Amino acid sequence: MAARLDELGVDAMLVSGEANRRYLSGFTGTAATLLISTQDRRLVTDSRYTEQATRQASAYDVIENVDTLGVVAAWVGERSISRLGVESEHTSLKQHRELVERLVDEAHEIPVVPLDGLVEDQRVAKDESELALLREAVRLADDVMAAAGDTVAAGVTERELSLELERLIREAGDGPSFPTIVAGGPNAAMAHHSPGLRPIGAGEPVIVDLGVRLDGYCSDITRTFTAGAADARFEEIYGIVLEAQLATEAGTRAGMTGREADSLARQVIGSAGFGENFGHGTGHGVGLEIHEAPTLSPRGSASLKAGAVVSVEPGIYLPGWGGVRIEDLVVIEADGVDVLTQARK
């Protein structure tokens, strides 16, 4: 991290994003700021987390203080810092202004430089310990999804099913990666529908999207079921989405852009006449956050790195009828992808 600071022309950086703090220090609490310079590393937190930070962030000097800006200002003077970087994604305009004002008050009129995605870029390629956690989180999610397939039935409400799945998720891991989605019938036309009291109808599509969090790392899986026998319309839409997903998994590899990977799914769905019914990206990075870099979408200009874990989740959504989405997690490799998700499609 310190070497990257030299490249970016700053002497030090403040890190406040929760996932970034955890990645760099190991600290899992919700209140702290990392102070990282080419000379030292400090973690500022309050009395609620001092003991936790001391245990988890052994490579950092832990400072207990509620006046974080005061600690930063003193540190800047002590280390003769001339340019201070902050995370642009996790620093509000108000926080930036207050930091600059405090530095000026303490006679440290130095540039405060917004840095884009510095830590996030480091988090993209997962190491072996991260991949082991992600594989296990996916395995647990596979098991819960198998239970979902056994539980989908006409008359069960979306909320009843989602509550049962979240109970299983909490028994399996540390909790859900995100609020579980259960969307039946016309509600399945909404990609991120919140489960309600509507009963699932016989033969209609039911999208289930869930994830298990394990030691901070997320999993993410979607399957689409029917309550009872599927009709010809469902079979048609499901077949197109499955073809799009398999084509993306077969054609994606390190070095191509996220836009190129996205186009593999979009071409299949567009050729079938449903291009306007596939509005979201084909995938996104998954790790300490459920949505992180890289992105597989028309905006995905960055090249995919080996070791990145991404979702592959094309979908078709038809207002008044419902929708189909199928999602796996895969690891990007030099010559293809390793599909982690094994739940039956």
GROMACS .gro file of C-alpha atoms in nm:
model
  345
    1MET     CA    1   0.000   0.000   0.000
    2ALA     CA    2   0.280   0.244   0.092
    3ALA     CA    3   0.447   0.184  -0.245
    4ARG     CA    4   0.124   0.276  -0.423
    5LEU     CA    5   0.114   0.606  -0.236
    6ASP     CA    6   0.447   0.705  -0.391
    7GLU     CA    7   0.310   0.621  -0.737
    8LEU     CA    8   0.005   0.844  -0.677
    9GLY     CA    9   0.210   1.137  -0.549
   10VAL     CA   10   0.082   1.143  -0.191
   11ASP     CA   11   0.266   1.089   0.137
   12ALA     CA   12  -0.023   0.933   0.325
   13MET     CA   13  -0.384   0.820   0.299
   14LEU     CA   14  -0.693   0.791   0.516
   15VAL     CA   15  -0.904   0.475   0.475
   16SER     CA   16  -1.258   0.480   0.615
   17GLY     CA   17  -1.454   0.241   0.389
   18GLU     CA   18  -1.559  -0.056   0.605
   19ALA     CA   19  -1.463  -0.331   0.359
   20ASN     CA   20  -1.135  -0.156   0.275
   21ARG     CA   21  -1.049  -0.116   0.644
   22ARG     CA   22  -1.109  -0.485   0.700
   23TYR     CA   23  -0.909  -0.589   0.395
   24LEU     CA   24  -0.604  -0.384   0.492
   25SER     CA   25  -0.605  -0.428   0.870
   26GLY     CA   26  -0.825  -0.724   0.965
   27PHE     CA   27  -1.041  -0.502   1.188
   28THR     CA   28  -1.410  -0.596   1.162
   29GLY     CA   29  -1.567  -0.323   1.374
   30THR     CA   30  -1.789  -0.051   1.234
   31ALA     CA   31  -1.606   0.262   1.356
   32ALA     CA   32  -1.243   0.332   1.268
   33THR     CA   33  -1.013   0.522   1.034
   34LEU     CA   34  -0.683   0.391   0.906
   35LEU     CA   35  -0.392   0.635   0.877
   36ILE     CA   36  -0.136   0.494   0.636
   37SER     CA   37   0.186   0.667   0.539
   38THR     CA   38   0.516   0.560   0.390
   39GLN     CA   39   0.646   0.557   0.751
   40ASP     CA   40   0.374   0.400   0.966
   41ARG     CA   41   0.021   0.262   1.000
   42ARG     CA   42  -0.230   0.369   1.262
   43LEU     CA   43  -0.591   0.277   1.343
   44VAL     CA   44  -0.806   0.535   1.521
   45THR     CA   45  -1.119   0.412   1.696
   46ASP     CA   46  -1.320   0.475   2.012
   47SER     CA   47  -1.334   0.290   2.341
   48ARG     CA   48  -1.597   0.046   2.218
   49TYR     CA   49  -1.349  -0.112   1.977
   50THR     CA   50  -1.004  -0.057   2.129
   51GLU     CA   51  -0.962  -0.412   2.255
   52GLN     CA   52  -1.106  -0.560   1.935
   53ALA     CA   53  -0.876  -0.350   1.717
   54THR     CA   54  -0.572  -0.444   1.927
   55ARG     CA   55  -0.649  -0.812   1.874
   56GLN     CA   56  -0.742  -0.797   1.505
   57ALA     CA   57  -0.516  -0.523   1.362
   58SER     CA   58  -0.179  -0.634   1.498
   59ALA     CA   59   0.014  -0.456   1.221
   60TYR     CA   60  -0.135  -0.118   1.320
   61ASP     CA   61  -0.075   0.117   1.612
   62VAL     CA   62  -0.419   0.145   1.774
   63ILE     CA   63  -0.517   0.490   1.898
   64GLU     CA   64  -0.824   0.537   2.116
   65ASN     CA   65  -0.969   0.882   2.049
   66VAL     CA   66  -1.309   1.022   1.954
   67ASP     CA   67  -1.152   1.325   1.783
   68THR     CA   68  -1.030   1.154   1.466
   69LEU     CA   69  -0.968   1.482   1.285
   70GLY     CA   70  -0.751   1.600   1.572
   71VAL     CA   71  -0.545   1.280   1.555
   72VAL     CA   72  -0.509   1.320   1.178
   73ALA     CA   73  -0.396   1.681   1.209
   74ALA     CA   74  -0.137   1.592   1.472
   75TRP     CA   75  -0.015   1.301   1.261
   76VAL     CA   76   0.021   1.520   0.952
   77GLY     CA   77   0.240   1.760   1.148
   78GLU     CA   78   0.442   1.489   1.317
   79ARG     CA   79   0.519   1.310   0.990
   80SER     CA   80   0.559   1.628   0.781
   81ILE     CA   81   0.300   1.501   0.536
   82SER     CA   82   0.273   1.729   0.233
   83ARG     CA   83  -0.009   1.561   0.034
   84LEU     CA   84  -0.286   1.357   0.197
   85GLY     CA   85  -0.503   1.113   0.003
   86VAL     CA   86  -0.863   1.022   0.090
   87GLU     CA   87  -1.103   0.765  -0.055
   88SER     CA   88  -1.327   0.946  -0.300
   89GLU     CA   89  -1.592   0.671  -0.275
   90HIS     CA   90  -1.614   0.691   0.105
   91THR     CA   91  -1.552   1.058   0.182
   92SER     CA   92  -1.851   1.291   0.164
   93LEU     CA   93  -1.822   1.655   0.062
   94LYS     CA   94  -1.893   1.750   0.425
   95GLN     CA   95  -1.620   1.520   0.556
   96HIS     CA   96  -1.374   1.654   0.301
   97ARG     CA   97  -1.454   2.013   0.395
   98GLU     CA   98  -1.425   1.945   0.769
   99LEU     CA   99  -1.090   1.771   0.720
  100VAL     CA  100  -0.948   2.060   0.516
  101GLU     CA  101  -1.076   2.315   0.770
  102ARG     CA  102  -0.923   2.124   1.062
  103LEU     CA  103  -0.587   2.099   0.886
  104VAL     CA  104  -0.593   2.472   0.817
  105ASP     CA  105  -0.682   2.543   1.181
  106GLU     CA  106  -0.379   2.340   1.285
  107ALA     CA  107  -0.156   2.528   1.036
  108HIS     CA  108  -0.135   2.238   0.792
  109GLU     CA  109  -0.250   2.384   0.461
  110ILE     CA  110  -0.179   2.082   0.243
  111PRO     CA  111  -0.364   1.935  -0.056
  112VAL     CA  112  -0.626   1.672   0.034
  113VAL     CA  113  -0.636   1.451  -0.276
  114PRO     CA  114  -0.936   1.227  -0.364
  115LEU     CA  115  -0.813   0.884  -0.477
  116ASP     CA  116  -1.042   0.661  -0.685
  117GLY     CA  117  -1.065   0.289  -0.613
  118LEU     CA  118  -0.713   0.247  -0.476
  119VAL     CA  119  -0.797  -0.024  -0.222
  120GLU     CA  120  -1.083  -0.163  -0.429
  121ASP     CA  121  -0.840  -0.232  -0.714
  122GLN     CA  122  -0.619  -0.434  -0.478
  123ARG     CA  123  -0.920  -0.636  -0.364
  124VAL     CA  124  -1.022  -0.753  -0.713
  125ALA     CA  125  -0.790  -1.055  -0.745
  126LYS     CA  126  -0.852  -1.291  -0.454
  127ASP     CA  127  -0.575  -1.485  -0.285
  128GLU     CA  128  -0.604  -1.852  -0.188
  129SER     CA  129  -0.736  -1.782   0.161
  130GLU     CA  130  -1.008  -1.556   0.020
  131LEU     CA  131  -1.099  -1.810  -0.247
  132ALA     CA  132  -1.130  -2.082   0.017
  133LEU     CA  133  -1.380  -1.871   0.212
  134LEU     CA  134  -1.573  -1.783  -0.103
  135ARG     CA  135  -1.591  -2.147  -0.213
  136GLU     CA  136  -1.733  -2.248   0.124
  137ALA     CA  137  -1.981  -1.957   0.125
  138VAL     CA  138  -2.098  -2.068  -0.220
  139ARG     CA  139  -2.131  -2.429  -0.105
  140LEU     CA  140  -2.352  -2.319   0.184
  141ALA     CA  141  -2.563  -2.108  -0.052
  142ASP     CA  142  -2.601  -2.408  -0.284
  143ASP     CA  143  -2.745  -2.607   0.006
  144VAL     CA  144  -2.993  -2.332   0.096
  145MET     CA  145  -3.099  -2.300  -0.268
  146ALA     CA  146  -3.165  -2.674  -0.281
  147ALA     CA  147  -3.401  -2.624   0.013
  148ALA     CA  148  -3.567  -2.339  -0.175
  149GLY     CA  149  -3.644  -2.569  -0.465
  150ASP     CA  150  -3.806  -2.813  -0.226
  151THR     CA  151  -4.009  -2.538  -0.055
  152VAL     CA  152  -4.152  -2.347  -0.352
  153ALA     CA  153  -4.520  -2.438  -0.367
  154ALA     CA  154  -4.846  -2.281  -0.472
  155GLY     CA  155  -5.007  -2.093  -0.184
  156VAL     CA  156  -4.684  -2.018   0.004
  157THR     CA  157  -4.628  -1.642   0.024
  158GLU     CA  158  -4.308  -1.477  -0.093
  159ARG     CA  159  -4.241  -1.355   0.260
  160GLU     CA  160  -4.293  -1.697   0.417
  161LEU     CA  161  -4.042  -1.851   0.178
  162SER     CA  162  -3.786  -1.572   0.223
  163LEU     CA  163  -3.808  -1.594   0.604
  164GLU     CA  164  -3.753  -1.970   0.595
  165LEU     CA  165  -3.453  -1.931   0.364
  166GLU     CA  166  -3.299  -1.661   0.582
  167ARG     CA  167  -3.339  -1.892   0.884
  168LEU     CA  168  -3.141  -2.157   0.698
  169ILE     CA  169  -2.883  -1.898   0.591
  170ARG     CA  170  -2.825  -1.790   0.951
  171GLU     CA  171  -2.788  -2.151   1.061
  172ALA     CA  172  -2.536  -2.218   0.783
  173GLY     CA  173  -2.313  -1.910   0.802
  174ASP     CA  174  -2.282  -1.565   0.958
  175GLY     CA  175  -2.600  -1.432   0.799
  176PRO     CA  176  -2.732  -1.326   0.460
  177SER     CA  177  -2.511  -1.144   0.210
  178PHE     CA  178  -2.813  -0.925   0.132
  179PRO     CA  179  -3.191  -0.935   0.192
  180THR     CA  180  -3.319  -1.253   0.029
  181ILE     CA  181  -3.527  -1.198  -0.285
  182VAL     CA  182  -3.834  -1.411  -0.356
  183ALA     CA  183  -4.042  -1.285  -0.647
  184GLY     CA  184  -4.339  -1.481  -0.781
  185GLY     CA  185  -4.545  -1.433  -1.096
  186PRO     CA  186  -4.564  -1.071  -1.218
  187ASN     CA  187  -4.338  -0.963  -0.931
  188ALA     CA  188  -4.056  -1.158  -1.095
  189ALA     CA  189  -4.050  -0.889  -1.364
  190MET     CA  190  -3.877  -0.669  -1.101
  191ALA     CA  191  -3.512  -0.766  -1.068
  192HIS     CA  192  -3.487  -0.660  -0.701
  193HIS     CA  193  -3.841  -0.719  -0.575
  194SER     CA  194  -3.890  -0.720  -0.196
  195PRO     CA  195  -4.086  -1.028  -0.082
  196GLY     CA  196  -4.446  -0.949   0.007
  197LEU     CA  197  -4.762  -1.124   0.118
  198ARG     CA  198  -4.864  -1.238  -0.230
  199PRO     CA  199  -4.908  -1.618  -0.249
  200ILE     CA  200  -4.714  -1.800  -0.518
  201GLY     CA  201  -4.943  -1.921  -0.796
  202ALA     CA  202  -4.937  -2.259  -0.964
  203GLY     CA  203  -4.708  -2.277  -1.268
  204GLU     CA  204  -4.578  -1.922  -1.245
  205PRO     CA  205  -4.209  -1.825  -1.239
  206VAL     CA  206  -4.049  -1.773  -0.897
  207ILE     CA  207  -3.709  -1.601  -0.879
  208VAL     CA  208  -3.507  -1.676  -0.566
  209ASP     CA  209  -3.187  -1.474  -0.512
  210LEU     CA  210  -2.987  -1.533  -0.193
  211GLY     CA  211  -2.640  -1.537  -0.044
  212VAL     CA  212  -2.456  -1.663   0.263
  213ARG     CA  213  -2.190  -1.450   0.431
  214LEU     CA  214  -1.896  -1.635   0.587
  215ASP     CA  215  -1.621  -1.458   0.783
  216GLY     CA  216  -1.699  -1.139   0.593
  217TYR     CA  217  -1.707  -1.292   0.245
  218CYS     CA  218  -2.028  -1.309   0.042
  219SER     CA  219  -2.189  -1.557  -0.191
  220ASP     CA  220  -2.464  -1.483  -0.443
  221ILE     CA  221  -2.687  -1.727  -0.629
  222THR     CA  222  -3.013  -1.702  -0.821
  223ARG     CA  223  -3.239  -1.976  -0.951
  224THR     CA  224  -3.584  -1.955  -1.108
  225PHE     CA  225  -3.844  -2.217  -1.021
  226THR     CA  226  -4.207  -2.290  -1.094
  227ALA     CA  227  -4.468  -2.411  -0.847
  228GLY     CA  228  -4.572  -2.724  -1.029
  229ALA     CA  229  -4.537  -2.793  -1.401
  230ALA     CA  230  -4.384  -2.525  -1.622
  231ASP     CA  231  -4.570  -2.409  -1.931
  232ALA     CA  232  -4.426  -2.357  -2.279
  233ARG     CA  233  -4.371  -1.984  -2.221
  234PHE     CA  234  -4.159  -2.051  -1.915
  235GLU     CA  235  -3.960  -2.320  -2.094
  236GLU     CA  236  -3.889  -2.079  -2.381
  237ILE     CA  237  -3.769  -1.790  -2.163
  238TYR     CA  238  -3.575  -2.015  -1.927
  239GLY     CA  239  -3.398  -2.183  -2.218
  240ILE     CA  240  -3.284  -1.849  -2.361
  241VAL     CA  241  -3.152  -1.724  -2.027
  242LEU     CA  242  -2.971  -2.052  -1.961
  243GLU     CA  243  -2.812  -2.042  -2.306
  244ALA     CA  244  -2.697  -1.685  -2.241
  245GLN     CA  245  -2.547  -1.779  -1.908
  246LEU     CA  246  -2.365  -2.085  -2.039
  247ALA     CA  247  -2.230  -1.887  -2.335
  248THR     CA  248  -2.090  -1.625  -2.097
  249GLU     CA  249  -1.930  -1.884  -1.872
  250ALA     CA  250  -1.779  -2.061  -2.173
  251GLY     CA  251  -1.641  -1.745  -2.332
  252THR     CA  252  -1.516  -1.533  -2.043
  253ARG     CA  253  -1.147  -1.525  -1.948
  254ALA     CA  254  -0.885  -1.296  -1.799
  255GLY     CA  255  -0.776  -1.008  -2.020
  256MET     CA  256  -1.109  -0.941  -2.187
  257THR     CA  257  -1.308  -0.641  -2.070
  258GLY     CA  258  -1.622  -0.659  -1.862
  259ARG     CA  259  -1.805  -0.512  -2.160
  260GLU     CA  260  -1.689  -0.798  -2.382
  261ALA     CA  261  -1.802  -1.058  -2.128
  262ASP     CA  262  -2.139  -0.885  -2.093
  263SER     CA  263  -2.186  -0.889  -2.469
  264LEU     CA  264  -2.172  -1.271  -2.472
  265ALA     CA  265  -2.498  -1.289  -2.280
  266ARG     CA  266  -2.652  -0.985  -2.441
  267GLN     CA  267  -2.599  -1.125  -2.791
  268VAL     CA  268  -2.789  -1.445  -2.711
  269ILE     CA  269  -3.081  -1.265  -2.549
  270GLY     CA  270  -3.091  -0.994  -2.816
  271SER     CA  271  -3.087  -1.248  -3.099
  272ALA     CA  272  -3.388  -1.418  -2.940
  273GLY     CA  273  -3.579  -1.088  -2.952
  274PHE     CA  274  -3.564  -1.000  -2.581
  275GLY     CA  275  -3.282  -0.746  -2.575
  276GLU     CA  276  -3.508  -0.475  -2.434
  277ASN     CA  277  -3.607  -0.708  -2.151
  278PHE     CA  278  -3.253  -0.749  -2.017
  279GLY     CA  279  -3.176  -0.417  -1.853
  280HIS     CA  280  -2.910  -0.491  -1.591
  281GLY     CA  281  -2.549  -0.598  -1.629
  282THR     CA  282  -2.451  -0.960  -1.672
  283GLY     CA  283  -2.245  -0.965  -1.355
  284HIS     CA  284  -2.045  -0.796  -1.080
  285GLY     CA  285  -1.755  -0.869  -0.852
  286VAL     CA  286  -1.823  -1.041  -0.519
  287GLY     CA  287  -1.600  -1.057  -0.212
  288LEU     CA  288  -1.612  -0.861   0.111
  289GLU     CA  289  -1.896  -0.670  -0.054
  290ILE     CA  290  -2.183  -0.818  -0.249
  291HIS     CA  291  -2.128  -0.565  -0.530
  292GLU     CA  292  -1.768  -0.472  -0.598
  293ALA     CA  293  -1.528  -0.444  -0.893
  294PRO     CA  294  -1.519  -0.561  -1.164
  295THR     CA  295  -1.846  -0.517  -1.350
  296LEU     CA  296  -1.971  -0.723  -1.642
  297SER     CA  297  -2.188  -0.466  -1.816
  298PRO     CA  298  -2.189  -0.227  -2.112
  299ARG     CA  299  -1.996   0.012  -1.884
  300GLY     CA  300  -1.732  -0.247  -1.794
  301SER     CA  301  -1.425  -0.096  -1.961
  302ALA     CA  302  -1.167  -0.252  -1.725
  303SER     CA  303  -0.990  -0.575  -1.817
  304LEU     CA  304  -1.085  -0.878  -1.608
  305LYS     CA  305  -0.808  -1.000  -1.377
  306ALA     CA  306  -0.726  -1.361  -1.302
  307GLY     CA  307  -0.846  -1.439  -0.951
  308ALA     CA  308  -1.147  -1.209  -0.963
  309VAL     CA  309  -1.475  -1.363  -0.848
  310VAL     CA  310  -1.778  -1.244  -1.042
  311SER     CA  311  -2.142  -1.330  -1.083
  312VAL     CA  312  -2.286  -1.439  -1.418
  313GLU     CA  313  -2.657  -1.358  -1.401
  314PRO     CA  314  -2.841  -1.277  -1.725
  315GLY     CA  315  -3.217  -1.237  -1.707
  316ILE     CA  316  -3.532  -1.165  -1.904
  317TYR     CA  317  -3.816  -0.967  -1.743
  318LEU     CA  318  -4.160  -0.940  -1.898
  319PRO     CA  319  -4.410  -0.701  -1.733
  320GLY     CA  320  -4.737  -0.874  -1.646
  321TRP     CA  321  -4.586  -1.222  -1.675
  322GLY     CA  322  -4.271  -1.235  -1.464
  323GLY     CA  323  -3.908  -1.311  -1.529
  324VAL     CA  324  -3.622  -1.558  -1.527
  325ARG     CA  325  -3.272  -1.502  -1.388
  326ILE     CA  326  -3.001  -1.764  -1.338
  327GLU     CA  327  -2.687  -1.672  -1.145
  328ASP     CA  328  -2.360  -1.847  -1.068
  329LEU     CA  329  -2.038  -1.724  -0.910
  330VAL     CA  330  -1.721  -1.794  -1.107
  331VAL     CA  331  -1.349  -1.734  -1.066
  332ILE     CA  332  -1.183  -1.564  -1.363
  333GLU     CA  333  -0.884  -1.761  -1.491
  334ALA     CA  334  -0.635  -1.712  -1.773
  335ASP     CA  335  -0.806  -1.964  -2.003
  336GLY     CA  336  -1.167  -1.945  -1.884
  337VAL     CA  337  -1.363  -1.952  -1.560
  338ASP     CA  338  -1.404  -2.192  -1.269
  339VAL     CA  339  -1.774  -2.217  -1.190
  340LEU     CA  340  -1.815  -2.226  -0.812
  341THR     CA  341  -2.193  -2.255  -0.795
  342GLN     CA  342  -2.317  -2.612  -0.824
  343ALA     CA  343  -2.689  -2.585  -0.738
  344ARG     CA  344  -2.908  -2.757  -0.996
  345LYS     CA  345  -3.040  -2.537  -1.275
   0.00000   0.00000   0.00000
